[in-house]
Short mmCIF file of C-alpha atoms in Angstrom, two decimals:
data_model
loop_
_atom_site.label_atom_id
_atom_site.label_comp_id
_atom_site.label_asym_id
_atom_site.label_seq_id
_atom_site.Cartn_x
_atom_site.Cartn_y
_atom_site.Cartn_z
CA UNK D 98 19.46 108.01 -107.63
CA UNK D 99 22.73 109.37 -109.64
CA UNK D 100 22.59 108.22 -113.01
CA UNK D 101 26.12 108.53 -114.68
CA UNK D 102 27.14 106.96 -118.42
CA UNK D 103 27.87 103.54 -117.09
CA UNK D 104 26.50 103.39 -113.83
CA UNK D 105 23.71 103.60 -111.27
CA UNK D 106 24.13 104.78 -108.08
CA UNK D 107 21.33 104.70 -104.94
CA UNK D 108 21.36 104.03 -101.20
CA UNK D 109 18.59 101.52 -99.96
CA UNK D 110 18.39 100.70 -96.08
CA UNK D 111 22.15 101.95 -95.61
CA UNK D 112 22.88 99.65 -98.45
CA UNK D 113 25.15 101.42 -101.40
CA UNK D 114 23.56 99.87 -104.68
CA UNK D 115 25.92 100.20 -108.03
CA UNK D 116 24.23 98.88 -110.79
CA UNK D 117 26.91 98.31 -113.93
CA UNK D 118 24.51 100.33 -116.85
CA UNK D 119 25.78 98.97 -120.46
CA UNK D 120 23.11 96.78 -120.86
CA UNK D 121 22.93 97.15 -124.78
CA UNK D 122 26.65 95.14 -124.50
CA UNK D 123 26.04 93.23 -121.20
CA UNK D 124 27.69 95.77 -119.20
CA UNK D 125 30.79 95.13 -120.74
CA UNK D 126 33.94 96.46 -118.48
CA UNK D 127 34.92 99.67 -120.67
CA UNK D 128 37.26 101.79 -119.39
CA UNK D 129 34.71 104.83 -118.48
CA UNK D 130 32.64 101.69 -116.35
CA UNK D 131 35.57 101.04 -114.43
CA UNK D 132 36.29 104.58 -113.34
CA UNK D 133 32.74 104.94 -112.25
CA UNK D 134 32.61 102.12 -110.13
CA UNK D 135 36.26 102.77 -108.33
CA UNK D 136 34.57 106.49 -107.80
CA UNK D 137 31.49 104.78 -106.69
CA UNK D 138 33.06 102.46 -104.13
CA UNK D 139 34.77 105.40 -102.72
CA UNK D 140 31.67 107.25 -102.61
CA UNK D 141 29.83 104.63 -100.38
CA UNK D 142 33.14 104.16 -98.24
CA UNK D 143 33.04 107.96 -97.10
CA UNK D 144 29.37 107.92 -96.00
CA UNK D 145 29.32 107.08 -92.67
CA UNK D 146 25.44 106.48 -93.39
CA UNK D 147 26.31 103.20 -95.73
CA UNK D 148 26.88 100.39 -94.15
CA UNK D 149 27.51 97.83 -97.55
CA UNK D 150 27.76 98.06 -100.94
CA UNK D 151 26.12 95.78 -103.40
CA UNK D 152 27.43 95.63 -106.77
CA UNK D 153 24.44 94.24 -109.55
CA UNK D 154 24.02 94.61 -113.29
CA UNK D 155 20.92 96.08 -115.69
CA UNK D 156 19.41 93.62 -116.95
CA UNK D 157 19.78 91.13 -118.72
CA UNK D 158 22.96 90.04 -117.53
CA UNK D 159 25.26 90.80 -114.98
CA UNK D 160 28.98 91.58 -116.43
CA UNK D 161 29.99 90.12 -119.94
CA UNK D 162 33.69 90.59 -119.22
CA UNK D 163 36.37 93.30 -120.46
CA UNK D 164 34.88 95.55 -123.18
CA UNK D 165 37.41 94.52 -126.19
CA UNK D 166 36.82 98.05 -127.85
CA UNK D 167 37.17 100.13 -124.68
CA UNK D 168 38.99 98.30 -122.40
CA UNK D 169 39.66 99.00 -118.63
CA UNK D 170 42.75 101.62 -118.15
CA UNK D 171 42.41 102.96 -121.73
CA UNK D 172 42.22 106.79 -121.69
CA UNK D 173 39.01 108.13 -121.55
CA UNK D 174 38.34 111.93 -122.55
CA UNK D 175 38.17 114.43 -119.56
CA UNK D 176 39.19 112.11 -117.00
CA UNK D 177 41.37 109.68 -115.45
CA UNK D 178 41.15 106.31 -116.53
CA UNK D 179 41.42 103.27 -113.80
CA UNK D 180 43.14 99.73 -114.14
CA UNK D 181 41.15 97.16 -113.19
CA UNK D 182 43.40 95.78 -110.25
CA UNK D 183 42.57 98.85 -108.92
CA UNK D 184 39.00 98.03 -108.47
CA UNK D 185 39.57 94.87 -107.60
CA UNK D 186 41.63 96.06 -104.51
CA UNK D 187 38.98 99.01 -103.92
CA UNK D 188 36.02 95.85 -103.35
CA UNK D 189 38.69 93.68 -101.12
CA UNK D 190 39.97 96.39 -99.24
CA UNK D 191 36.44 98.23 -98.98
CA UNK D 192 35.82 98.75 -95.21
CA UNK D 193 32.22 98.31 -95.87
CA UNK D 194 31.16 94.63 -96.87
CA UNK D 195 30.70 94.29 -100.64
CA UNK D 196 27.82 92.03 -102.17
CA UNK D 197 27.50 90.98 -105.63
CA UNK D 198 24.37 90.61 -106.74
CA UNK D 199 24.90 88.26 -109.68
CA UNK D 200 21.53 88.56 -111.77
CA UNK D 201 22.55 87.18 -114.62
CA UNK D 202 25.26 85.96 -117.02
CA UNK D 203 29.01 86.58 -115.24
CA UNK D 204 31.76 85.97 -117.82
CA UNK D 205 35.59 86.52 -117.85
CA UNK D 206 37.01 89.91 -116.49
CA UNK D 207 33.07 89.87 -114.39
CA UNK D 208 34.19 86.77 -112.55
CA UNK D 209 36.63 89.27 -110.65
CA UNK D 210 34.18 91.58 -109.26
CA UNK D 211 32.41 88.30 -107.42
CA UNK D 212 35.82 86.58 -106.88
CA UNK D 213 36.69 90.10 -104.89
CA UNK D 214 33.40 90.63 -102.98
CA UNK D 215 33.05 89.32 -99.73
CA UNK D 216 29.64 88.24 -100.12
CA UNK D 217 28.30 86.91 -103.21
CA UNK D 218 24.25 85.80 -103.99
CA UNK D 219 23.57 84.89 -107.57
CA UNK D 220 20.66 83.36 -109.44
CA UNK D 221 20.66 79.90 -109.97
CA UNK D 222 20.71 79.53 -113.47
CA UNK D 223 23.18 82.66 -114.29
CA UNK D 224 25.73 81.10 -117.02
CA UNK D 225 29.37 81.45 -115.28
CA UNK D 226 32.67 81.13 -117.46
CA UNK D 227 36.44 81.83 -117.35
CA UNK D 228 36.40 82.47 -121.27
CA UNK D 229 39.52 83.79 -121.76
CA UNK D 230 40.79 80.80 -123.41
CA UNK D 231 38.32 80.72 -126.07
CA UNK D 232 39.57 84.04 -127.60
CA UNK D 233 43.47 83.05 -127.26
CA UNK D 234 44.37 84.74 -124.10
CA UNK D 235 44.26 84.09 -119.96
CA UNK D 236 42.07 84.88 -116.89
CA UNK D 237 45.13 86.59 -115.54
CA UNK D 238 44.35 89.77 -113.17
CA UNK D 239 41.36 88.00 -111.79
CA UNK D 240 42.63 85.25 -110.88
CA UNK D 241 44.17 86.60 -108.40
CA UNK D 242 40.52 86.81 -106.65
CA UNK D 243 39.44 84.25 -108.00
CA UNK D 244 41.66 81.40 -107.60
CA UNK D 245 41.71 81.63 -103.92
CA UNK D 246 37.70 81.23 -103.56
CA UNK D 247 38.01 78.01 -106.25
CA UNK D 248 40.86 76.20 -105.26
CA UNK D 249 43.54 75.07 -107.82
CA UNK D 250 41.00 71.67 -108.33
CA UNK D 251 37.91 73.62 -109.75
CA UNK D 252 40.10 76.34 -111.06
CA UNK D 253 42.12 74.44 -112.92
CA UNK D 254 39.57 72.77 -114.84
CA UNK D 255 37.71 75.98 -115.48
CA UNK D 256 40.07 78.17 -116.92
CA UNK D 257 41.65 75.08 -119.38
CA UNK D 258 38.18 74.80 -120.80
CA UNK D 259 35.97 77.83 -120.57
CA UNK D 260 33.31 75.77 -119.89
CA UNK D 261 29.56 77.41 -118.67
CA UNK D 262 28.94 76.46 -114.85
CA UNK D 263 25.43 77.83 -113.41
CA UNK D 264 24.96 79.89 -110.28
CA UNK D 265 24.01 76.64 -108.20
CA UNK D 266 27.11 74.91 -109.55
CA UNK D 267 28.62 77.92 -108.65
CA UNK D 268 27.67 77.30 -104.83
CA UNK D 269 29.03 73.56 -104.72
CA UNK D 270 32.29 74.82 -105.70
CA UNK D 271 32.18 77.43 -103.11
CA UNK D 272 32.82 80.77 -105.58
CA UNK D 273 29.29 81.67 -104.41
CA UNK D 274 27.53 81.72 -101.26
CA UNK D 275 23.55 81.19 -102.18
CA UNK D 276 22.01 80.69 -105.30
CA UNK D 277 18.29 81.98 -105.69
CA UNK D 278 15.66 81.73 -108.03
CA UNK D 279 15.49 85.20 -110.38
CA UNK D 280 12.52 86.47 -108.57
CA UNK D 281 14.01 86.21 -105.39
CA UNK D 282 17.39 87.67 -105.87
CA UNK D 283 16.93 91.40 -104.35
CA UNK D 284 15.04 89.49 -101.21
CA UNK D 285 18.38 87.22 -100.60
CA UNK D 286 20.55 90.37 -101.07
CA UNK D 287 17.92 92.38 -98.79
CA UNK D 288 18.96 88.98 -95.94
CA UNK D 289 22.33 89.82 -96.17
CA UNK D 290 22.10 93.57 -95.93
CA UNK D 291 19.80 93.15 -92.65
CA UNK D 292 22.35 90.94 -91.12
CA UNK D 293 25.52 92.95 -91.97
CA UNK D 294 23.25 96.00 -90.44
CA UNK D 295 22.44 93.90 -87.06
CA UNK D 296 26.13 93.57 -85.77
CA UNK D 297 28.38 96.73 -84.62
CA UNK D 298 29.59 99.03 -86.93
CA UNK D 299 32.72 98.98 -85.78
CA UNK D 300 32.94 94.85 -85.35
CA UNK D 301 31.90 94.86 -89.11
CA UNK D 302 34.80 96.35 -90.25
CA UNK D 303 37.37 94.49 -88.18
CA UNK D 304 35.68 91.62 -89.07
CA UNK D 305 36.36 92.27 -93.03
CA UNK D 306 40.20 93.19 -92.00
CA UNK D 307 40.41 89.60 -89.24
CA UNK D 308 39.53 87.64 -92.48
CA UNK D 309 41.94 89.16 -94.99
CA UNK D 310 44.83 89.21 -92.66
CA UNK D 311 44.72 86.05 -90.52
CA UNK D 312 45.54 83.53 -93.30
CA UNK D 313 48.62 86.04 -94.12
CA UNK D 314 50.33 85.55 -90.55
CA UNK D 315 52.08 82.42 -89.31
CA UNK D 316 50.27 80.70 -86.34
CA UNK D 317 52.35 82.35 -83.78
CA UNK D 318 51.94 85.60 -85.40
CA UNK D 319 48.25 85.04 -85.35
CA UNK D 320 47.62 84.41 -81.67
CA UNK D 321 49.73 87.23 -80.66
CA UNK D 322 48.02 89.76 -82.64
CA UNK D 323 44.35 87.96 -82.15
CA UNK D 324 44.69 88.37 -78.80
CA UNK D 325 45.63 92.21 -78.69
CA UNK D 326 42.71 92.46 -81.47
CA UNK D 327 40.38 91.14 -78.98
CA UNK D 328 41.44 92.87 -76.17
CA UNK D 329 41.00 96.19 -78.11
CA UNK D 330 37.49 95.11 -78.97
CA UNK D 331 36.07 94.38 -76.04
CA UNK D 332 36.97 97.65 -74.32
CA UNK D 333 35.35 99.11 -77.03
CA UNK D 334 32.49 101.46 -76.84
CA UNK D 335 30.66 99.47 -78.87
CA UNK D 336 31.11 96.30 -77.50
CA UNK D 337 30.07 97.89 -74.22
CA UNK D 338 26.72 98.72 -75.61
CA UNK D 339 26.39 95.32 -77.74
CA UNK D 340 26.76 93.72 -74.34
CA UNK D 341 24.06 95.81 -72.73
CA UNK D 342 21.81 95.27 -75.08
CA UNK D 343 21.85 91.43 -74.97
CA UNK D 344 21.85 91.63 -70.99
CA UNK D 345 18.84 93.82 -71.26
CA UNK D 346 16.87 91.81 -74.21
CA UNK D 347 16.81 94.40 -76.76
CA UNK D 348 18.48 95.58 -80.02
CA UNK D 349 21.78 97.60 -80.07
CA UNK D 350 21.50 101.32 -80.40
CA UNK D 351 23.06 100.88 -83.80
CA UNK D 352 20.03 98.62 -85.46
CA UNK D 353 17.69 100.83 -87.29
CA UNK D 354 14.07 99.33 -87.93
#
């Protein structure tokens, strides 16, 4: 495990673990956190042996939000300092699937990094809230991320009030996908790392790239590149071996027990 001034970083079962490591302010988003994870994310993209990050806090929460003393983008001695859009955009265009592992309370600026990841599992009684409003100013950059996962309905609502909203509430509104008791949140992450690692390496990452770039297209636009998509898929190496596999009753070369 790499152990850096604001982060953890560890691979588990081609799994890319960074754990956000302020936990004597919540792991508040200072500017020297930021970096690390945009390095981090990076990291785990150029190892061909990780097939998805999952991003998690130390305990006992899981991101209070921007760091008012240090914020993201401010300089930071010896090194270059990163805005958080920037990490935002690392997560979403990540080739590898991200998970956030939401273990505990998510507030403000933290709301991005699960708005942004593609897969999010949080513990049903985590405290959620779009603060911003309480301290005089808006949940701007993330809602960028964010928005788009709520609707403008729950969204609305949310960011006009602040108000708390628990990981299973969470669910309902469809900003998270599960919502686990505390002692079984690494299990449910563990599900979603085995299933990522059960379908084509490849077809994983075009998968990411089909969802972030169908809804941009018009219809017409859609079916015409779909279809070339699919063509290129299926002549695929791996798709040739995918298809063997399920012919013959047994896993893909690629699945690792």
């Amino acid at each position: 495990m790499a152990t850096t001034e604001a982060t953890l970083y560890s691979i588990e079962d081609g799994a890319a673990w960074i754990t956000l490591n302020r936990p004597e302010n919540r792991n508040a988003l200072s500017s020297a956190l930021v970096s690390e994870l945009y390095d981090h994310l990076g990291e785990a993209n150029a190892d061909p042996l990780v097939r998805c990050v999952v991003i998690t806090g130390a305990e006992p929460a899981f991101c209070s939000g921007a760091d008012l003393k240090s914020p993201p983008g401010a300089s930071i001695e010896g090194r270059r300092s990163v805005p958080y859009p920037d990490v935002l955009t690392r997560i979403m265009d990540s080739a590898k699937p991200v998970i956030a592992a939401v273990n505990g309370p998510a507030f403000a600026g933290g709301l991005g990094l699960v708005g942004a990841s593609d897969i999010a599992v949080a513990v049903e009684d985590a405290k959620f809230s779009f603060s911003e409003v309480r301290i005089g100013v808006i949940p701007a950059v993330i809602s960028v991320v964010c928005i788009p996962k709520l609707g403008t309905h729950h969204a609305m609502k949310l960011f006009l009030t602040g108000e708390r909203f628990s990981g299973a509430q969470a669910v309902e509104m469809g900003f998270v996908h599960r919502a686990v008791p505390k002692e079984n949140l690494k299990a449910a992450v563990q599900e979603e790392i085995d299933m990522i690692n059960r379908g084509g390496p490849n077809a994983v990452v075009e998968c990411k790239k089909l969802v972030r770039q169908v809804p941009t297209w018009s219809r017409e636009e859609g079916f015409e590149k779909t279809a070339v998509w699919s063509g290129r898929m299926f002549r695929s190496e791996e798709a040739a071996e995918g298809m063997a596999a399920f012919r013959e009753k047994r896993d893909a070369s690629w699945i690792q027990e």
